[in-house]
Coordinates of C-alpha atoms and ligand atoms in Angstrom, one line a residue:
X1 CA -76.5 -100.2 -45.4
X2 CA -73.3 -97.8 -45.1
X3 CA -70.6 -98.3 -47.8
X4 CA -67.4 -96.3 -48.1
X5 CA -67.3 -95.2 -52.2
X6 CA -64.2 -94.2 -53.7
X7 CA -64.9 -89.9 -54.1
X8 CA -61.7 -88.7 -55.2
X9 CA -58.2 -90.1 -56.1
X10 CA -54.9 -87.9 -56.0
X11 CA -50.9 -88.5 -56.0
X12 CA -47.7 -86.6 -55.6
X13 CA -44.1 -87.9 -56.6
X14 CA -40.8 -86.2 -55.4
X15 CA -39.3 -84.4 -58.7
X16 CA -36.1 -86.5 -59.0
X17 CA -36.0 -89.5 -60.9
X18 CA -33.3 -92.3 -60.8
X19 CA -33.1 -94.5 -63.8
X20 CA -31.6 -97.7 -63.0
X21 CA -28.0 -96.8 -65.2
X22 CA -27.6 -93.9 -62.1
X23 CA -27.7 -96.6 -59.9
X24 CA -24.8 -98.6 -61.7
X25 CA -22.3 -96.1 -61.4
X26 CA -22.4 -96.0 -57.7
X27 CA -23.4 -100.0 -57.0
X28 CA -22.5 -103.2 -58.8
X29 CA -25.7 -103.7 -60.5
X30 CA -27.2 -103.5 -64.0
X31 CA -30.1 -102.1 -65.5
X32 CA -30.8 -105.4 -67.3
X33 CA -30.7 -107.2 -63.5
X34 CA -33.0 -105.1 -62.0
X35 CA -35.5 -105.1 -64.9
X36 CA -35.2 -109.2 -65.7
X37 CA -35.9 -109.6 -61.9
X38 CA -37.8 -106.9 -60.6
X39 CA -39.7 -105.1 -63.7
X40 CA -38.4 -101.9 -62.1
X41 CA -36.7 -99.7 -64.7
X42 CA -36.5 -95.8 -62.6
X43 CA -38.0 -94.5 -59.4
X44 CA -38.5 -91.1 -57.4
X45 CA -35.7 -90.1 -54.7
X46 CA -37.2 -86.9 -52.3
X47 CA -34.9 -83.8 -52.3
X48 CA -34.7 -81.4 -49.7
X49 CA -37.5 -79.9 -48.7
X50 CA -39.5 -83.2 -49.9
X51 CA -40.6 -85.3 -47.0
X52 CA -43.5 -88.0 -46.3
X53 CA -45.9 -85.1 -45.0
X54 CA -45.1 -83.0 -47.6
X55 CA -45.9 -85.4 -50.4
X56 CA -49.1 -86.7 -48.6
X57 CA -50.4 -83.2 -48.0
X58 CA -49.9 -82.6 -51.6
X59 CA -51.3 -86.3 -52.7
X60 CA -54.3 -85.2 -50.4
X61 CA -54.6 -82.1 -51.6
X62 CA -55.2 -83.7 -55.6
X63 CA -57.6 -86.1 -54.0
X64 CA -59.7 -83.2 -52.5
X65 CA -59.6 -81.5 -55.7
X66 CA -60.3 -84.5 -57.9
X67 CA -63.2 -84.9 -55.4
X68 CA -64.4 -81.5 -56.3
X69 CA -64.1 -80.9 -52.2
X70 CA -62.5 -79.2 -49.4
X71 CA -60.5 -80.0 -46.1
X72 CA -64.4 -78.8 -44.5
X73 CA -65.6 -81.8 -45.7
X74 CA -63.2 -84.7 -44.3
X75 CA -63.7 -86.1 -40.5
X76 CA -60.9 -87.8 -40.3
X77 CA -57.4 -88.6 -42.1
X78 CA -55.5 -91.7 -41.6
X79 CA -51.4 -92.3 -43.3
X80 CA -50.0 -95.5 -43.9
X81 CA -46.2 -95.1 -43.3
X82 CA -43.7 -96.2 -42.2
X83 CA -41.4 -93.2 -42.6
X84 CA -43.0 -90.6 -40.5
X85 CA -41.4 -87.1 -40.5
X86 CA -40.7 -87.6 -36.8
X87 CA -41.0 -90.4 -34.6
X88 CA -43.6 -88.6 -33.0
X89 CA -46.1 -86.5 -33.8
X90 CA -47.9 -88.6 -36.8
X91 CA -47.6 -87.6 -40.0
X92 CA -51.3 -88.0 -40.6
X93 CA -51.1 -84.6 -37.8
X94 CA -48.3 -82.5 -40.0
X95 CA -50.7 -83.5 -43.3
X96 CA -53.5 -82.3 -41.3
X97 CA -52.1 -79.3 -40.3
X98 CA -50.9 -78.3 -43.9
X99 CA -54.0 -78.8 -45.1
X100 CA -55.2 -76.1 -43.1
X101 CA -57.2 -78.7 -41.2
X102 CA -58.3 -78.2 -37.9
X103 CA -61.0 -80.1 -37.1
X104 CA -62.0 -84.1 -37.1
X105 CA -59.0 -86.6 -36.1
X106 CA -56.3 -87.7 -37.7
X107 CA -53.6 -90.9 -37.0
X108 CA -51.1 -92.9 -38.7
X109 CA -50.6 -97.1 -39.5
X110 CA -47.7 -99.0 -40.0
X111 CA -48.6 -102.2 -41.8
X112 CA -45.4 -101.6 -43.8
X113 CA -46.3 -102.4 -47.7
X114 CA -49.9 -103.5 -46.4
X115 CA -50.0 -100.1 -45.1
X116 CA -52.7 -98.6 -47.6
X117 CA -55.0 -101.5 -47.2
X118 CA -55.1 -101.6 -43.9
X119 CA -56.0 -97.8 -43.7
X120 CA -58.1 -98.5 -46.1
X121 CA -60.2 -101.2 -44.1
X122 CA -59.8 -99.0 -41.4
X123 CA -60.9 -96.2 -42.9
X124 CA -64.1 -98.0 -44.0
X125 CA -64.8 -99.4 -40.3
X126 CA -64.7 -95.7 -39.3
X127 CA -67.3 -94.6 -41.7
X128 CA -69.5 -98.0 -41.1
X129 CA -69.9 -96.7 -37.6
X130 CA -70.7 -93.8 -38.0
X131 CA -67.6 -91.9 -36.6
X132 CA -66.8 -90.5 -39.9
X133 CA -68.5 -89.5 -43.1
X134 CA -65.6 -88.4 -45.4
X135 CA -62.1 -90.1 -44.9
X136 CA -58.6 -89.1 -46.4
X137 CA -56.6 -92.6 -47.0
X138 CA -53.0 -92.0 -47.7
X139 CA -50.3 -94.0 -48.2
X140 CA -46.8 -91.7 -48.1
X141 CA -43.5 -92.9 -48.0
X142 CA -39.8 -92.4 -48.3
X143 CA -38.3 -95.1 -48.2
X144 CA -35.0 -93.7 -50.0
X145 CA -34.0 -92.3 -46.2
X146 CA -33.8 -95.9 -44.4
X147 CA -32.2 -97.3 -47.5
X148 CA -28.6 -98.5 -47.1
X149 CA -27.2 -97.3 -50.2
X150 CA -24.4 -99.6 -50.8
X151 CA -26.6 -102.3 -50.1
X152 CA -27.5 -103.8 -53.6
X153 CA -30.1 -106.3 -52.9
X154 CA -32.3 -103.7 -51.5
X155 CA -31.5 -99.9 -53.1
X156 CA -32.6 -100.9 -56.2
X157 CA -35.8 -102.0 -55.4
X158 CA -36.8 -99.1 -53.4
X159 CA -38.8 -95.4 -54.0
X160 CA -40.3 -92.5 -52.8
X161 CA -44.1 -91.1 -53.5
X162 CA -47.5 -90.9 -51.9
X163 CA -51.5 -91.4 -53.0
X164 CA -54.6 -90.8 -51.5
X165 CA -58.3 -91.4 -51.6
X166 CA -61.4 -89.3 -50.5
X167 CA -63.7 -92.5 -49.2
X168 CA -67.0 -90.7 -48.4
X169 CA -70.2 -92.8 -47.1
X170 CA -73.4 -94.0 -49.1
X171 CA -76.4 -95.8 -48.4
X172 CA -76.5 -98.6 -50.6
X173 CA -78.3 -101.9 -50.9
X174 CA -76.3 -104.6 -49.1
X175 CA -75.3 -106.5 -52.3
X176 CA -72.1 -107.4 -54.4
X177 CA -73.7 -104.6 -56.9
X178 CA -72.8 -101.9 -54.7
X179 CA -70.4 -99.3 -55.2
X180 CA -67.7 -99.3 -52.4
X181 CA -65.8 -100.9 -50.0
X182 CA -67.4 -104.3 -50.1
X183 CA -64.7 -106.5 -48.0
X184 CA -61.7 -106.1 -46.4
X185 CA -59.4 -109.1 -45.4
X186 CA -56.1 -108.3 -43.0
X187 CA -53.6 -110.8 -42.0
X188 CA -50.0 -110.7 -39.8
X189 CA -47.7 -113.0 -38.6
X190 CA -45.1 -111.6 -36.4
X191 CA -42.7 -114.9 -37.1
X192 CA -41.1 -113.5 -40.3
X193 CA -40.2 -110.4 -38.5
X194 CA -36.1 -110.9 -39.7
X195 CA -36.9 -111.4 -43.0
X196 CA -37.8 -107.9 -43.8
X197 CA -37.1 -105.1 -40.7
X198 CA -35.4 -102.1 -40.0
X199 CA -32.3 -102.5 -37.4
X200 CA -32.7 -99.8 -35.7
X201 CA -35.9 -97.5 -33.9
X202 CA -36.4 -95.5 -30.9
X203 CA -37.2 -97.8 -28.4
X204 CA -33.7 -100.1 -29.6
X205 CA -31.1 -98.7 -31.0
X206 CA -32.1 -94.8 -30.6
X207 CA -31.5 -94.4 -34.6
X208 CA -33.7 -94.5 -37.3
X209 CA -32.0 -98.0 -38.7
X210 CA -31.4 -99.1 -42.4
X211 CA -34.4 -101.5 -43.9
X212 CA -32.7 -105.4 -44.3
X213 CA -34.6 -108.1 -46.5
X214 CA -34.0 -111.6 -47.3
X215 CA -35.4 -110.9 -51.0
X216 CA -35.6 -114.4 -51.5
X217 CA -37.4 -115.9 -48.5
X218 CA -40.0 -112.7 -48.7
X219 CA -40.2 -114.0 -52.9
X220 CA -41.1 -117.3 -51.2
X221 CA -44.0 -116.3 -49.3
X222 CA -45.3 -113.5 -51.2
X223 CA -47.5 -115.5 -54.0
X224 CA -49.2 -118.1 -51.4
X225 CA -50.1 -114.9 -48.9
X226 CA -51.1 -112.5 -51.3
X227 CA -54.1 -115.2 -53.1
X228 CA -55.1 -116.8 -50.1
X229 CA -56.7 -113.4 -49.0
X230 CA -57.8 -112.6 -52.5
X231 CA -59.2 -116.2 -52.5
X232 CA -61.0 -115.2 -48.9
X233 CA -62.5 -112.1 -50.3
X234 CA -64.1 -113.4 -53.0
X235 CA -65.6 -116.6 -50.8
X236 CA -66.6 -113.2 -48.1
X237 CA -69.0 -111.5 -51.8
X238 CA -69.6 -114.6 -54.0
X239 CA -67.3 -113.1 -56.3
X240 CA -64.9 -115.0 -58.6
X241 CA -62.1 -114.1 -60.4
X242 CA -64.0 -113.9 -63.6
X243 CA -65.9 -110.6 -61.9
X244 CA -62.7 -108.6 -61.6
X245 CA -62.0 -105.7 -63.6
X246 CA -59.1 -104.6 -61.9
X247 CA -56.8 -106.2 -59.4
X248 CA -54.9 -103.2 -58.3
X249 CA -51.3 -105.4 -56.4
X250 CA -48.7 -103.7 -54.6
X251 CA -46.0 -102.8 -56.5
X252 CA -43.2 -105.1 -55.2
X253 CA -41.8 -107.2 -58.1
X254 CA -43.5 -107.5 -61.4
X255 CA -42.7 -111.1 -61.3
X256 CA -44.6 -111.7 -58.1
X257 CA -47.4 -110.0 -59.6
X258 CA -48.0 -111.3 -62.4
X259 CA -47.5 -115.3 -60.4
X260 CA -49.9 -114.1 -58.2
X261 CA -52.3 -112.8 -61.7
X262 CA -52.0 -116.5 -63.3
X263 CA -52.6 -118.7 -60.0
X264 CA -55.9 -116.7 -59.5
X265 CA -56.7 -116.3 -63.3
X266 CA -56.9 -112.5 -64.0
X267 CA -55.9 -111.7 -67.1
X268 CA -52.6 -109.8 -67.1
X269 CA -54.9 -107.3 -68.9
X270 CA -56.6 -106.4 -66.0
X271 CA -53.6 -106.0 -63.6
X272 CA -52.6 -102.4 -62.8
X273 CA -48.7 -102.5 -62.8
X274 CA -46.8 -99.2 -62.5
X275 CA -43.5 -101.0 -60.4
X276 CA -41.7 -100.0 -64.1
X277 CA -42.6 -96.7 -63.1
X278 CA -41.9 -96.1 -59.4
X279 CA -40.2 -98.9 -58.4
X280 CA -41.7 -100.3 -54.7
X281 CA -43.4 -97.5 -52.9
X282 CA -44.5 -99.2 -50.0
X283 CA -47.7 -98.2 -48.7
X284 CA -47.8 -95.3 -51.4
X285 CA -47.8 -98.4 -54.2
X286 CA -51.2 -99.2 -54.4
X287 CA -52.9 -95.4 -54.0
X288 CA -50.3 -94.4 -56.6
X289 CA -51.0 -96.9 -58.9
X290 CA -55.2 -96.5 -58.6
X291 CA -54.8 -92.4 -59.4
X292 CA -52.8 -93.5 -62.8
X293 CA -55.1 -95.9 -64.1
X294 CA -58.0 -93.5 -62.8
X295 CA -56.0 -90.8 -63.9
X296 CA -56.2 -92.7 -67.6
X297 CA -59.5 -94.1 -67.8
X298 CA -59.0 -97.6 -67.6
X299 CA -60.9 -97.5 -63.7
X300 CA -64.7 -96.2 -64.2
X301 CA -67.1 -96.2 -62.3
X302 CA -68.8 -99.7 -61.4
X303 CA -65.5 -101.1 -62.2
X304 CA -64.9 -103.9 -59.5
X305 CA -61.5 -103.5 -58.2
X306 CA -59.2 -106.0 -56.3
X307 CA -56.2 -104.3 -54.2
X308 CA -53.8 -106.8 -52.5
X309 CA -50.3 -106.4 -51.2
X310 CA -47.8 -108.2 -48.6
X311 CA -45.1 -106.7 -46.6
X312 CA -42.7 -106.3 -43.4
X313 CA -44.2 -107.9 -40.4
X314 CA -45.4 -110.1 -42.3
X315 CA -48.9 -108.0 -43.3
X316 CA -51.1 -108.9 -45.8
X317 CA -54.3 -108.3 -47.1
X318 CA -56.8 -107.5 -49.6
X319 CA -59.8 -104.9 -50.6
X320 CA -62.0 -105.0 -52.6
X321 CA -64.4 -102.6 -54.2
X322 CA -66.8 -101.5 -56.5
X323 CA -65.2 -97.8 -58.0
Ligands
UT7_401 O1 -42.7 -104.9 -50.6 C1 -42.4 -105.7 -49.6 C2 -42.2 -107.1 -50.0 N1 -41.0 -107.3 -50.7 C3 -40.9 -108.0 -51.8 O2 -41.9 -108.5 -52.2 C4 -39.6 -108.4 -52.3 C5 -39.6 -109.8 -52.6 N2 -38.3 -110.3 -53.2 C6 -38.0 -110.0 -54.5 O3 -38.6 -109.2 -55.1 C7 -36.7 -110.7 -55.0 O4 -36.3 -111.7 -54.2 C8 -35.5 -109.7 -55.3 C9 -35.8 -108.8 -56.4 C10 -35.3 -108.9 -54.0 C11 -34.3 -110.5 -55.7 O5 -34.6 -111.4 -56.8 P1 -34.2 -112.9 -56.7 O6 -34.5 -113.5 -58.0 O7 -34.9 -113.5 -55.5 O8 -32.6 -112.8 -56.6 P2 -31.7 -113.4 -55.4 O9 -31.9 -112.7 -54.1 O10 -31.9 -114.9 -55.4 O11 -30.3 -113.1 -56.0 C12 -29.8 -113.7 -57.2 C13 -28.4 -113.1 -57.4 C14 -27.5 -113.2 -56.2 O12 -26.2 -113.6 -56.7 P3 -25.7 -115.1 -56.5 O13 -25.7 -115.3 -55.0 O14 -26.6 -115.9 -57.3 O15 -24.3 -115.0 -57.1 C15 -27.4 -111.8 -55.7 O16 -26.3 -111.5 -55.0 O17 -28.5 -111.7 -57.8 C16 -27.5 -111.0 -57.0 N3 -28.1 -109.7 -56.8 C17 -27.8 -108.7 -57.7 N4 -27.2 -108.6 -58.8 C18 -27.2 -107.4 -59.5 C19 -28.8 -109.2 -55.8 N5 -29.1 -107.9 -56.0 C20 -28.5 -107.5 -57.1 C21 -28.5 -106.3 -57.9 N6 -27.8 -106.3 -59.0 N7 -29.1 -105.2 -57.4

């Protein structure tokens, strides 16, 4: 059978960072809050010029390097974000056309923070069928331009970034051995829509809105959602928790991570956290996250790898895949 194999792996972060002492001197917070509760301790804010295409062209752009290939080689290109550029075209389009890219397809998803696994399932449905052979996954974000920033309980938690993969097609066996994509497992539930939204969009309020989140009542659902899929991919490959090398979360809250880590029974070890790092990247989390601990060695080859992550809507889902 067709599997989709991880090729190539890239990022790009904006060059500005903000430590969380910036953020005291303009809201009443403190860096010892945001770290005891969150893990985060800086993040990237875009400058001019900086934009979601601009840092997933550039993401891509590693990934195709790293890949050891060319914009000739990809069918099709797919962005998680839920920051386009413009409200139309996608941004998948404006990465596509920086690339120097005029051929295949190209289209964005908004799963909000479940954004890069859902490309990424989608992704691997495309090339399962046939309609593509290489596919550039992105997840690009920035989320610092729907921030309200005098809102403490969500500017802190918040940054800006992008990754990407180069999934390309393989024949492989059929079993668990395989490299690739082996299962993909998507939820939503449109019910908790005003716990985390944006108030505003085209079709409402004709402004691009300021993101609002109940932290608390997301907290709340976050560690059931995110191991139930996990649970249901490893029931979908006969896999157990004991087979993981890697679980690869979104990069919300360290403490939900490493909840969700010890109800499954992965090692903290084994858990790629980088939310110290970039603080919550939304889609861009989890394709940021795989390039630095491919970047570093710890992924290899054969590794198998376990990406999760829940968000706005709500999404949720899981991946996993053999490196
Ligand atoms: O990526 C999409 C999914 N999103 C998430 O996964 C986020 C999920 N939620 C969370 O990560 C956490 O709920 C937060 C980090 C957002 C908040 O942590 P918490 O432990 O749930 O805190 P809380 O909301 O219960 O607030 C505790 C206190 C409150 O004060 P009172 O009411 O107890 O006096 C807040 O006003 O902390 C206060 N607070 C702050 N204090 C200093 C809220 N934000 C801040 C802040 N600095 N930035």
């Amino acid at each position: 059978m067709i599997r989709s194999v991880v090729r190539g792996f890239g990022a790009a972060l904006p060059k500005r960072v903000v430590t969380n002492r910036e953020l005291e001197e303009t809201v009443d917070t403190s860096d010892e809050w945001i770290v005891q509760r969150t893990g985060i301790r800086q993040r990237y804010v875009a400058g001019e010029g900086e934009t979601t295409a601009s840092l997933g062209a550039e993401a891509a752009q590693n990934a195709l390097d790293n890949a050891g290939l060319t914009v000739a080689d990809i069918d099709l290109i797919i962005c998680a974000t839920s920051t386009p550029d413009n409200t139309f075209p996608a941004t998948a389009v404006n990465i596509q056309n920086r690339l120097g890219m005029h051929h295949g397809f190209a289209f964005d998803l908004q799963a909000v923070c479940s954004g890069f696994v859902f490309a990424m399932s989608t992704a691997d449905l495309h090339i399962r069928c046939g309609m593509a052979k290489r596919v550039l996954v992105i997840g690009a974000e920035t989320f610092s331009r729907i921030l309200d920033w005098t809102d403490r309980t969500t500017c802190v938690l918040f940054g800006d970034g992008a990754g990407a993969l180069v999934l390309e097609a393989m024949e492989c066996e059929g079993s668990d051995t395989d490299r690739g994509v082996l299962t993909s497992q998507l939820r939503s539930d449109g019910a908790h829509k005003d716990k985390l939204f944006v108030d505003g969009g085209p079709s409402t309020t004709g402004t691009v809105g300021h993101l609002r989140m109940e932290g608390r009542e997301v907290f709340k659902h976050a560690v059931g959602m995110i191991t139930d899929v996990i649970e249901a991919a490893f029931t979908a490959t006969g896999t157990t928790a004991a087979d993981i090398d890697w679980l690869v979360p979104h990069q919300a809250n360290r403490r939900i991570i490493d909840a969700s880590a010890k109800k499954l029974g992965i090692p903290l070890e084994k858990v790629v956290v980088t939310v110290d790092l970039h603080g919550n990247t939304s889609a861009a989390s989890i394709p940021l996250a795989l390039s630095v601990a491919a970047a570093d060695g710890r992924i290899k080859q054969g590794d198998l790898v376990m990406l999760e992550a829940m968000g706005g809507g709500f999404t949720w889902g899981a991946v996993l895949l053999r490196w």
